[in-house]
XYZ file of C-alpha atoms in Angstrom:
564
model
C -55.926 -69.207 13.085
C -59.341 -70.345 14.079
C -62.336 -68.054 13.753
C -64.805 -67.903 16.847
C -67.285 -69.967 15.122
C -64.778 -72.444 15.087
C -64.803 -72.559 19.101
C -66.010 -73.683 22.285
C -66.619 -70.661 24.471
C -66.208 -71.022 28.123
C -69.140 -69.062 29.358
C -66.041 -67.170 31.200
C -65.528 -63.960 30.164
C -62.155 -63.780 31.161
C -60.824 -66.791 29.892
C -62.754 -66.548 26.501
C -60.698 -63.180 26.379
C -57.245 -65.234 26.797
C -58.026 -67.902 24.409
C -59.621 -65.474 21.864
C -62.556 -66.644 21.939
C -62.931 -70.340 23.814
C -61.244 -73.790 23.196
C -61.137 -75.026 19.548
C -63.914 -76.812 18.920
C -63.188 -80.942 18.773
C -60.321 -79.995 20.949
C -58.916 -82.168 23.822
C -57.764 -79.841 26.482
C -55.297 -80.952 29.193
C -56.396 -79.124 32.383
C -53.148 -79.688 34.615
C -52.787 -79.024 38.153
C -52.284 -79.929 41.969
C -55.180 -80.987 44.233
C -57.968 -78.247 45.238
C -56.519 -75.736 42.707
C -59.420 -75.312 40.861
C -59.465 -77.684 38.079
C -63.274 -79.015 39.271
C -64.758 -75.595 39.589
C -63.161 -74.886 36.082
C -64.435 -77.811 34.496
C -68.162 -77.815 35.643
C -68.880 -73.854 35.157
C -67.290 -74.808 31.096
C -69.974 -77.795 31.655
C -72.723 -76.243 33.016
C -72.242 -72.860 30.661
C -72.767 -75.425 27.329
C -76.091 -75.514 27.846
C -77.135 -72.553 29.734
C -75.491 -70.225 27.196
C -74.761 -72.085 24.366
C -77.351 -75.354 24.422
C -74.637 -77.883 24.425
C -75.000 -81.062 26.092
C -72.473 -81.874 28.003
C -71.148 -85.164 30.191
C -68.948 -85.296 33.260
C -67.296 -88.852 34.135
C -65.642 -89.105 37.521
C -62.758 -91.432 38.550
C -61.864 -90.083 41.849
C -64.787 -88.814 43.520
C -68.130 -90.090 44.630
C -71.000 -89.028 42.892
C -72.974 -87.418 45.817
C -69.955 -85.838 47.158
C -69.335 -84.271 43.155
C -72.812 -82.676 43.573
C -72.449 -81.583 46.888
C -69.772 -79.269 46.286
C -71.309 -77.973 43.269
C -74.279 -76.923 44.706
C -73.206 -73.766 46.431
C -72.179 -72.641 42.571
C -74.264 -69.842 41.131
C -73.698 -71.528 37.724
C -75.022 -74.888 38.965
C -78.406 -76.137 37.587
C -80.553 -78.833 39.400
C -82.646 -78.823 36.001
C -79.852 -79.711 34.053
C -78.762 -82.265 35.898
C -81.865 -84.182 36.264
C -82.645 -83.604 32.621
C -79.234 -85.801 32.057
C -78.467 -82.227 29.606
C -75.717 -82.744 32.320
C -74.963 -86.193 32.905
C -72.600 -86.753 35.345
C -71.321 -90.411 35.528
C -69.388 -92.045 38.140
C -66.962 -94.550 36.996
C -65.379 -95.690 40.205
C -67.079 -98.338 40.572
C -67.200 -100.199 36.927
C -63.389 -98.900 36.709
C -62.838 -101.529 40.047
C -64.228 -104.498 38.480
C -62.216 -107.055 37.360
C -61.676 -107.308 33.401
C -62.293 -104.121 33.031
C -59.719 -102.375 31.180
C -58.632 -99.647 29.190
C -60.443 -101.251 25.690
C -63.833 -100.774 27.957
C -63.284 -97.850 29.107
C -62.915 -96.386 25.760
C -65.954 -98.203 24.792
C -68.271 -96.920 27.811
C -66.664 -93.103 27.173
C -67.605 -93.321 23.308
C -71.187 -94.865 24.062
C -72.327 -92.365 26.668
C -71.348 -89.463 24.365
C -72.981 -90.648 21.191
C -76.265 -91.312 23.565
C -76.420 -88.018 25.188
C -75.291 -86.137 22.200
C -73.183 -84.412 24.186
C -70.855 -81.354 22.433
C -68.589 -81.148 25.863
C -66.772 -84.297 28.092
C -64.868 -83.842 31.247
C -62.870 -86.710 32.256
C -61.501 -86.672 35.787
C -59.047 -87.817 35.568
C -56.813 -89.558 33.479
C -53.930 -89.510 36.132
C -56.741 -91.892 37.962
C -57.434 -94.149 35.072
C -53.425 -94.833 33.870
C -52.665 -94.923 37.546
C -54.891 -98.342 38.104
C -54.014 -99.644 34.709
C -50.342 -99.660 36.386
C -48.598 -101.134 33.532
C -46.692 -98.067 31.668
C -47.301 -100.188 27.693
C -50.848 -99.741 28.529
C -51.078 -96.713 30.089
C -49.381 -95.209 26.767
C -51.032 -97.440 24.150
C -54.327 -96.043 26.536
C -54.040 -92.635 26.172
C -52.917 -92.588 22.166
C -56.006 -94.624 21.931
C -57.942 -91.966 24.130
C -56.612 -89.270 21.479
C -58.074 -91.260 18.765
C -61.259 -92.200 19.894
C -62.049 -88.456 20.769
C -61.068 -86.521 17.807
C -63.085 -89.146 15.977
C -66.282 -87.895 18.604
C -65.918 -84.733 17.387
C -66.773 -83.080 20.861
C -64.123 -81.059 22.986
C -63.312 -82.608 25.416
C -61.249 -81.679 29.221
C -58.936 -84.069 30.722
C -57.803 -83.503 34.495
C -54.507 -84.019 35.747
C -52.800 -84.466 38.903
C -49.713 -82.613 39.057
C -47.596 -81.603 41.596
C -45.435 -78.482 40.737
C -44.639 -77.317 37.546
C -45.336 -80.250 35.543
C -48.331 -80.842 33.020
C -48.730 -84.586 33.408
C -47.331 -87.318 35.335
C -46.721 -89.893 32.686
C -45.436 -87.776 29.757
C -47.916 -88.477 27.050
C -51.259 -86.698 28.339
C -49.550 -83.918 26.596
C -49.029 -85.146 23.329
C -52.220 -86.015 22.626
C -53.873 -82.683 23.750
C -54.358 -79.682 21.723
C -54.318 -76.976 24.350
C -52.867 -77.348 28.020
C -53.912 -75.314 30.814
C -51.894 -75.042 34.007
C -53.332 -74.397 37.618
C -51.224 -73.633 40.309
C -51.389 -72.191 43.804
C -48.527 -71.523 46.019
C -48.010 -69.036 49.415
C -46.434 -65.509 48.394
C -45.970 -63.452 51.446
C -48.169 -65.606 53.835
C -51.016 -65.437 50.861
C -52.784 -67.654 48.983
C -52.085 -66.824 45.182
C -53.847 -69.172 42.942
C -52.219 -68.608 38.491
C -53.820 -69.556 35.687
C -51.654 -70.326 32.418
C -52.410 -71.131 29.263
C -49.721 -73.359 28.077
C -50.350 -74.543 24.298
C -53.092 -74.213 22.297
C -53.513 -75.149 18.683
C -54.776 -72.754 16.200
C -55.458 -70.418 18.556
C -53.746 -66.427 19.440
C -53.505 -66.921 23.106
C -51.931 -64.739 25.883
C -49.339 -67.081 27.492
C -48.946 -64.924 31.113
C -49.182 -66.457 33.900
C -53.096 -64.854 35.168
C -54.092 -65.039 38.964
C -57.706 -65.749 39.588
C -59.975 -66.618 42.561
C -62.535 -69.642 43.002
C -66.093 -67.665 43.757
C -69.340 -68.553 44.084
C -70.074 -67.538 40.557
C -66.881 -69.530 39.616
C -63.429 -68.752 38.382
C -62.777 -64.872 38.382
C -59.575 -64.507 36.417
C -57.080 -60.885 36.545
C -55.838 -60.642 33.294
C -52.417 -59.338 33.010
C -52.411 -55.840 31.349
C -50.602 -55.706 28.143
C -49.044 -52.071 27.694
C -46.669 -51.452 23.864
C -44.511 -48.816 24.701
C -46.337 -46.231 22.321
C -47.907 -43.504 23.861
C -48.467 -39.505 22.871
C -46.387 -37.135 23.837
C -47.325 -33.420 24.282
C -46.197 -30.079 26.028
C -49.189 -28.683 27.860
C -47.756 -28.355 31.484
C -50.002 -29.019 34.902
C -50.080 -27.759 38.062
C -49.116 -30.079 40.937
C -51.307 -27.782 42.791
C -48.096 -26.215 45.038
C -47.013 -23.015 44.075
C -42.996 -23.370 44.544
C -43.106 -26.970 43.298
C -44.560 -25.524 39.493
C -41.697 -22.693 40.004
C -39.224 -25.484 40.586
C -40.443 -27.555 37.569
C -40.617 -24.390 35.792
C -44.593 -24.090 35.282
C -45.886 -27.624 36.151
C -45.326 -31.172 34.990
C -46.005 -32.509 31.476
C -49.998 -34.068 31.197
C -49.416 -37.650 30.995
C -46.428 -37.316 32.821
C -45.216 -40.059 36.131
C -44.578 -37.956 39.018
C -42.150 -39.696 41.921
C -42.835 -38.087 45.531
C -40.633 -39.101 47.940
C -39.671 -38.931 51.655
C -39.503 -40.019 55.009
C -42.569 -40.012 56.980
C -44.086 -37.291 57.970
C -42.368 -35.222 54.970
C -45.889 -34.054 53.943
C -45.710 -36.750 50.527
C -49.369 -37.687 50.925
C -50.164 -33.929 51.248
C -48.900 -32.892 47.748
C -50.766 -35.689 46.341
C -54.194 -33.957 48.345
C -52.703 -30.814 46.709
C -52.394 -32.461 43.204
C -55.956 -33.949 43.791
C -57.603 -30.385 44.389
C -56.495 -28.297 41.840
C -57.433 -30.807 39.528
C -60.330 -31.046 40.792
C -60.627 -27.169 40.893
C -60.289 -27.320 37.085
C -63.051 -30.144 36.616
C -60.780 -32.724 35.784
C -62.209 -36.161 37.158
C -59.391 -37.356 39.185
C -58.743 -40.929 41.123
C -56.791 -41.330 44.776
C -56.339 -44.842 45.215
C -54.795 -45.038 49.115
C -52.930 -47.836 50.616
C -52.284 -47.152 53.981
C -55.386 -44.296 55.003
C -59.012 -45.275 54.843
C -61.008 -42.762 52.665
C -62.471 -41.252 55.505
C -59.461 -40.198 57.146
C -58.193 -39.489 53.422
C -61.432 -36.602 53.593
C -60.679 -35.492 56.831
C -57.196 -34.759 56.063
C -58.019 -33.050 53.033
C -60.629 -30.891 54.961
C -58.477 -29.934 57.285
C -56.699 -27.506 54.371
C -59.905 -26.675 53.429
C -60.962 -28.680 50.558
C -63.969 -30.751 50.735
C -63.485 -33.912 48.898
C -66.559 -35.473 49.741
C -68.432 -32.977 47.910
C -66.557 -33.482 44.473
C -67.469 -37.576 45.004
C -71.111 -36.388 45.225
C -70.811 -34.735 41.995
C -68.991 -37.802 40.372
C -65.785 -36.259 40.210
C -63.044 -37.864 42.614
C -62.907 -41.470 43.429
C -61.227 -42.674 46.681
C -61.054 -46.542 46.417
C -58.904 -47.427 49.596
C -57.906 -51.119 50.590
C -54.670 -52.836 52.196
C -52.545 -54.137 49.356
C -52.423 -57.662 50.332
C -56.222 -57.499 50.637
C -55.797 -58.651 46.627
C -53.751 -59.787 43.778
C -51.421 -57.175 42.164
C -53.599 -57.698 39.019
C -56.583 -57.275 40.684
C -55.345 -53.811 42.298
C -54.181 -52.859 38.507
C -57.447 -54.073 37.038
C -59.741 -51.742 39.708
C -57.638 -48.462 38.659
C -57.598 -49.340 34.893
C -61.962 -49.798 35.510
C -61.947 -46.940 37.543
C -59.789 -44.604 34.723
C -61.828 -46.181 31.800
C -65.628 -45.152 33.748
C -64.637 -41.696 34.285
C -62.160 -40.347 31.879
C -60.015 -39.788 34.538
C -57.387 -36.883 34.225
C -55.308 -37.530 37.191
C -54.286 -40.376 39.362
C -52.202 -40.215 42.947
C -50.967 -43.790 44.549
C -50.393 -43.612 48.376
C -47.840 -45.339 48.317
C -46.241 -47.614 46.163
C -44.046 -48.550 49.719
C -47.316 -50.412 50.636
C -47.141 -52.197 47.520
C -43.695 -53.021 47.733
C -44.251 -54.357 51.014
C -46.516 -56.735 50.599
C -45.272 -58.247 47.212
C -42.029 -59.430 45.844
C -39.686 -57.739 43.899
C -40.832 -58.894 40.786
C -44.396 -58.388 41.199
C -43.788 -55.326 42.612
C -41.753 -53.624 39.696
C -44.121 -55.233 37.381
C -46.867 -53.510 39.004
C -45.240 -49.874 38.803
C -44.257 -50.764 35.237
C -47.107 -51.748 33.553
C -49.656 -48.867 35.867
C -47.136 -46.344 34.622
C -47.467 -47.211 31.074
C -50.890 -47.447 31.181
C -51.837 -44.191 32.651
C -49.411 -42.378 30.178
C -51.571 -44.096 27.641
C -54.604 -42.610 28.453
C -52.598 -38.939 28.840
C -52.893 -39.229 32.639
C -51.180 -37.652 34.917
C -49.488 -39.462 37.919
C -48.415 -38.927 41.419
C -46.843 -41.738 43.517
C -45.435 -41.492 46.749
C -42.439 -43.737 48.059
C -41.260 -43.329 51.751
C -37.000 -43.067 51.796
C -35.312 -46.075 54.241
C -34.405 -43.389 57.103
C -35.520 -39.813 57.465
C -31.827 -38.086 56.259
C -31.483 -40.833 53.476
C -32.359 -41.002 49.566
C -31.647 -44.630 48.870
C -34.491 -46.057 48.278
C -34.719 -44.069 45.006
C -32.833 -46.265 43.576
C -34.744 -49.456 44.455
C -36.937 -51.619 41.875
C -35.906 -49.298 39.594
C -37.933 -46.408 40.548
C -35.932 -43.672 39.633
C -35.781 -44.946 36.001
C -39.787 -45.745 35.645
C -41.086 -42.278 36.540
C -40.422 -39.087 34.284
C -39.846 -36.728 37.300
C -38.941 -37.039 40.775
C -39.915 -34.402 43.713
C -37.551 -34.869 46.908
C -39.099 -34.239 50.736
C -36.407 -34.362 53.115
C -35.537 -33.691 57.190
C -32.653 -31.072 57.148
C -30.963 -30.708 60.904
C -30.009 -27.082 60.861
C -28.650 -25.014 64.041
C -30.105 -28.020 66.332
C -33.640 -27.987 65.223
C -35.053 -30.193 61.771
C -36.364 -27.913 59.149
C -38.029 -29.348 56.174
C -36.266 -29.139 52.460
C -37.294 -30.041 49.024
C -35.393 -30.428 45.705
C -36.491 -31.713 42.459
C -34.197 -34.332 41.685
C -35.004 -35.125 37.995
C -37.449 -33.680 34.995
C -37.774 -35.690 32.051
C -38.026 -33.732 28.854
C -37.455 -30.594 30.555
C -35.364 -27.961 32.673
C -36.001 -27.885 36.640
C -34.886 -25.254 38.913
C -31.688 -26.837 41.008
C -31.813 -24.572 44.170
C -32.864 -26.759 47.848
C -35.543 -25.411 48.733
C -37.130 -24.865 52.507
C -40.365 -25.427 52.866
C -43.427 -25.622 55.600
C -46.772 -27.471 56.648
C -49.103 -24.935 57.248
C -53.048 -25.064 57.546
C -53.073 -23.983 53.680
C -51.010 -26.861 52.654
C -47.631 -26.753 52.097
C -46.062 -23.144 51.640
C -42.688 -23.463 49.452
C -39.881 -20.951 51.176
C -36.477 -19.233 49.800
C -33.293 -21.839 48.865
C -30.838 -22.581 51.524
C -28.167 -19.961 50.001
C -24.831 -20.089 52.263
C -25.285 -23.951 53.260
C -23.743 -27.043 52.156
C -24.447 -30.512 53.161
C -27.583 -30.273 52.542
C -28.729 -32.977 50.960
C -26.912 -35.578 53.504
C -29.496 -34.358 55.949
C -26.763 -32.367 57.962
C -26.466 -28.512 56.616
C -23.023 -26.338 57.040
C -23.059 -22.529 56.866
C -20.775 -20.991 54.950
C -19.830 -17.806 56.365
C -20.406 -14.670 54.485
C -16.862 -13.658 54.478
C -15.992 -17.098 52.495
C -18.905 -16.562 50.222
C -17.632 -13.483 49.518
C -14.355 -14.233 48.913
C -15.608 -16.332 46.232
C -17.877 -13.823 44.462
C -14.957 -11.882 44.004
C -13.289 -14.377 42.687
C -16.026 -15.440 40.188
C -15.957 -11.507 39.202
C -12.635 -11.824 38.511
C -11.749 -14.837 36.478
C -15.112 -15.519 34.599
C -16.035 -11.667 33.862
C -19.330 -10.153 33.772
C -21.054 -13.539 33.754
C -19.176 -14.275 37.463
C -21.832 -12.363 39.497
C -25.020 -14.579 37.456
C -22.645 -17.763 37.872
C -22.080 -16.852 41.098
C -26.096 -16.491 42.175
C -27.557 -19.724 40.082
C -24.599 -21.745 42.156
C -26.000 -20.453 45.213
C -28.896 -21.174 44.415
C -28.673 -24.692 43.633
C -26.598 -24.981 46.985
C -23.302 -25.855 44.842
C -20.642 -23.033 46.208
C -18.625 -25.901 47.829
C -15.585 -27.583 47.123
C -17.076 -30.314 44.885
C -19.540 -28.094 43.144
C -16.609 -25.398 42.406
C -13.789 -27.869 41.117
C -16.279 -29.458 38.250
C -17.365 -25.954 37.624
C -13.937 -25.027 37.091
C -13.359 -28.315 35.255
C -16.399 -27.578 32.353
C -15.135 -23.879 31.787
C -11.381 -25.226 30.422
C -13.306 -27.974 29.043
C -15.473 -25.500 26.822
C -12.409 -23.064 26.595
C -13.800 -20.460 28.383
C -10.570 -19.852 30.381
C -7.815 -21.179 29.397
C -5.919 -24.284 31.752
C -3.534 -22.104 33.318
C -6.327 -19.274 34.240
C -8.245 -22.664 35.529
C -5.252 -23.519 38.014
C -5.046 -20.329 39.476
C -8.657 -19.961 40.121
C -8.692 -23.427 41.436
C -5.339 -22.387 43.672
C -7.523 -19.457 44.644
C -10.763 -21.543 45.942
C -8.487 -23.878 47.694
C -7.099 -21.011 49.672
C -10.471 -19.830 50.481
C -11.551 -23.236 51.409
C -8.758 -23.934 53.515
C -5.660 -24.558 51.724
C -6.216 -28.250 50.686
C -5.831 -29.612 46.956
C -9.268 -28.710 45.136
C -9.446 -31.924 42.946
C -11.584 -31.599 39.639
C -13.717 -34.316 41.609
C -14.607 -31.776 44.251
C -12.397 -33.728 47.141
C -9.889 -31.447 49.101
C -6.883 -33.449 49.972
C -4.017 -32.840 52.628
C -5.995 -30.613 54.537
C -9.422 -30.693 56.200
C -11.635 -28.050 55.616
C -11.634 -25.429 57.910
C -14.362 -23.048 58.308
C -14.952 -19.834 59.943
């Protein structure tokens, strides 16, 4: 591999970074892409960075453009330099017109290239563009015997050297040897994603050099081309015990003391649930411990984000003053997914930040595609547990009684614990329930839980003991008489562990037919009771639960439960 004194920087920070350090020097560089996707801009800041930064003369020869109009648009560029340019440290030819007379062909134009560069001493050549030169030499023979020739002629220059090509989609040239003789190829492309403008830089090939082959979105600025570098996340990260608060009460007793530091945290609910409230809850008791923390809001503007959090009482706008919290609020398709990962990653980096809540990743997932999306959850989440920081995201559920969406993009699988907020219709009004669905690493407490939005916050209440259905949004009481039926029954064919059984099923909402038969199923299949003690307490629920066939899958057949 080369060394960076073996290189051509680009003056671009970014880019430098892919490439490892610039183009090889002597290089030719194939800079391939569709009209107004950048390749211009590209090519000049390179240019006009060779001898601002590096004092490397540098010459730009232009087939397709007029000379005046070439300057024109350069002009508004913060890297532009009038002094270069009429010092010739800059020369900018225009070749339209010698390229039109008659005679003239590829042999010259070899000869003019090679003159102008030995004369100027110039280090760095643009040409723009060779799709413009073959295209009037119009016989293919001489279009390929040009361009091997043009592959000679400048690795025996010893400059590097960028050729532009005209490409339409995902091609790199148009007549199939441009490639060959080039050393490195860089692709440009631009293309509508959701009603935006998303313009991708890719490095394609480049010779002797460690590149990062992604495909990179960038912008065109005034100060040039402003790359976002794909994050690159190994799947090594540490792994400790310390627990944290999540800043409510009942949700540490469910999780049995707080979540793991470092850990992903999934909130998720219909709207209205109170999901961007446990993430101001998470937010202020790290805060209350000192721990910098960063709220990065999709869908509230950071001053509602303050209001809301003063209405419970804690002043957020205080901790900013002291350099603590960080709101940074925009509309996802305000930027590129890498630019929104880039911001947090600055953001986490500047302030050795401890925690992190995303409101919501449903805003993200609305305004990019699958694939983007996931990729953006993916490679945030594997950062932050990098850096041992501790996540909240919030995900709004399809309908207000459903849990579907859980299982979209994956997010169930991506995130080490998952916190359910849910609509409950009990006795003709909607009560509020929560149930933590999943712990990674750990034990969780499996009771449905009510809860409340109060002006502290949200108050965690008792389990809903005696209901079932609870989860599909629609809750059935069981009537003490049938609960206590069953107690009995646990008393009487498990032993002195029925009555503790008994409770922790209660508690997790699981005295039902389904919960009971694959109860009944694990204690024969541990040997606990023996098959024929299992039948007749199965016989025994079914009775109670009104006479149908208790399968071990929980489904009563024959009969439809009846109820008193």
């Amino acid at each position: 591999m080369l060394t960076k004194d073996n290189r051509s920087a680009t003056g671009n920070p970014m880019l430098d970074q892919l490439l490892g350090g610039g183009f090889p020097n002597g290089a030719v560089i194939l800079l391939a892409g569709a009209s107004g996707t950048g390749k211009t801009v590209l090519s000049f800041e390179w240019l006009f960075n060779g001898v601002g930064m590096f004092d490397e003369n540098g010459i730009y020869i232009t087939f397709t453009e007029p000379l005046f109009k070439t300057l024109k648009n350069l002009e508004g560029l913060e890297y532009y330099s009038q002094e270069a340019v009429e010092s010739e440290r800059v020369k900018i030819l225009d070749m339209r017109k010698s390229f039109g007379e008659a005679g003239l062909d590829g042999g010259r134009i070899l000869d003019l290239i090679e003159e102008e560069v030995k004369k100027n001493d110039a280090r760095r050549l643009i040409v723009d563009s060779i799709t413009a030169i073959a295209y009037n030499l119009e016989n293919k023979a001489r279009i390929r015997k040009f361009i091997f020739d043009l592959g000679t002629m400048l690795a025996s220059l010893g400059c590097t050297t960028v050729l532009t090509s005209e490409v339409i989609g995902k091609g790199y040239s148009v007549y199939g040897v441009e490639e060959f003789i080039s050393d490195g190829i860089i692709q440009l492309r631009q293309r509508d994603i959701n009603f935006q403008l998303t313009r991708t830089l890719k490095i394609v090939k480049m010779r002797g050099v460690e590149y990062a082959p992604h495909e990179n979105s960038f912008r065109i600025t005034s100060s040039g081309i402003k790359i976002f570098p794909q994050l690159s996340i190994p799947l090594k990260y540490a792994s400790g015990t310390e627990k944290v608060s999540i800043g409510v009460k009942g949700f540490d007793d469910m999780t049995r003391g707080g979540v793991f530091r470092g850990s992903s945290n999934l909130v998720a609910g219909a709207s209205g649930t109170g999901k961007s409230i446990t993430g101001l809850h998470f937010i202020a008791e790290g805060l209350r411990l000192g721990e910098p923390c960063l709220l990065a809001g999709f869908e509230e503007s950071r001053d509602q984000i303050i209001r809301n959090a003063g209405g419970f009482g804690w002043d957020f706008e205080e901790y900013e003053n002291k350099g603590l919290l960080k709101i940074m609020c925009s509309y996802p398709s305000e930027k590129y997914i890498d630019e929104h990962l880039l911001d947090i990653r600055d953001r986490v980096e500047y302030m050795e930040v401890k925690r992190v809540v995303v409101d919501s990743l449903s805003s993200i997932g609305n305004a990019f595609d699958d694939g983007e999306f996931r990729r953006f959850v993916k490679l945030l989440n594997g950062y932050l547990k990098s850096r041992e920081v501790t996540s909240v995201f919030t995900t709004a559920t399809a309908t207000l009684m459903s849990v579907e969406t859980l299982t979209d993009a994956h997010l169930s699988t991506m995130t080490d614990n998952i916190l359910l907020l849910k609509y409950v219709e009990l006795g003709g009004e909607v009560n509020l329930m929560t149930s933590v669905l999943k712990t990674r690493g750990d034990d969780h407490s499996k009771s449905l839980r009510r809860y409340s939005i109060t002006g502290r916050g949200i108050v965690v209440g008792e389990s809903f003991r005696g209901y079932e259905g609870v989860l599909s949004g629609s809750a059935r009481k069981i009537s003490a008489t049938v609960l206590e039926q069953v107690r009995q029954e646990f008393r009487d064919n498990i032993g002195p562990m029925g009555e503790i059984e008994f409770n922790r099923m209660r508690d997790e909402g699981s005295i039902n037919p389904e919960g009971i038969a694959k109860y009944v199923s694990f204690l024969v299949a541990e040997g606990i009771i023996d098959s024929e003690k299992g039948e007749i307490f199965k016989r025994k629920m079914e009775s109670i639960f009104g006479g149908g066939v208790l399968s071990p899958t929980g489904k009563v057949a024959d009969s439809e439960l009846t109820r008193k």
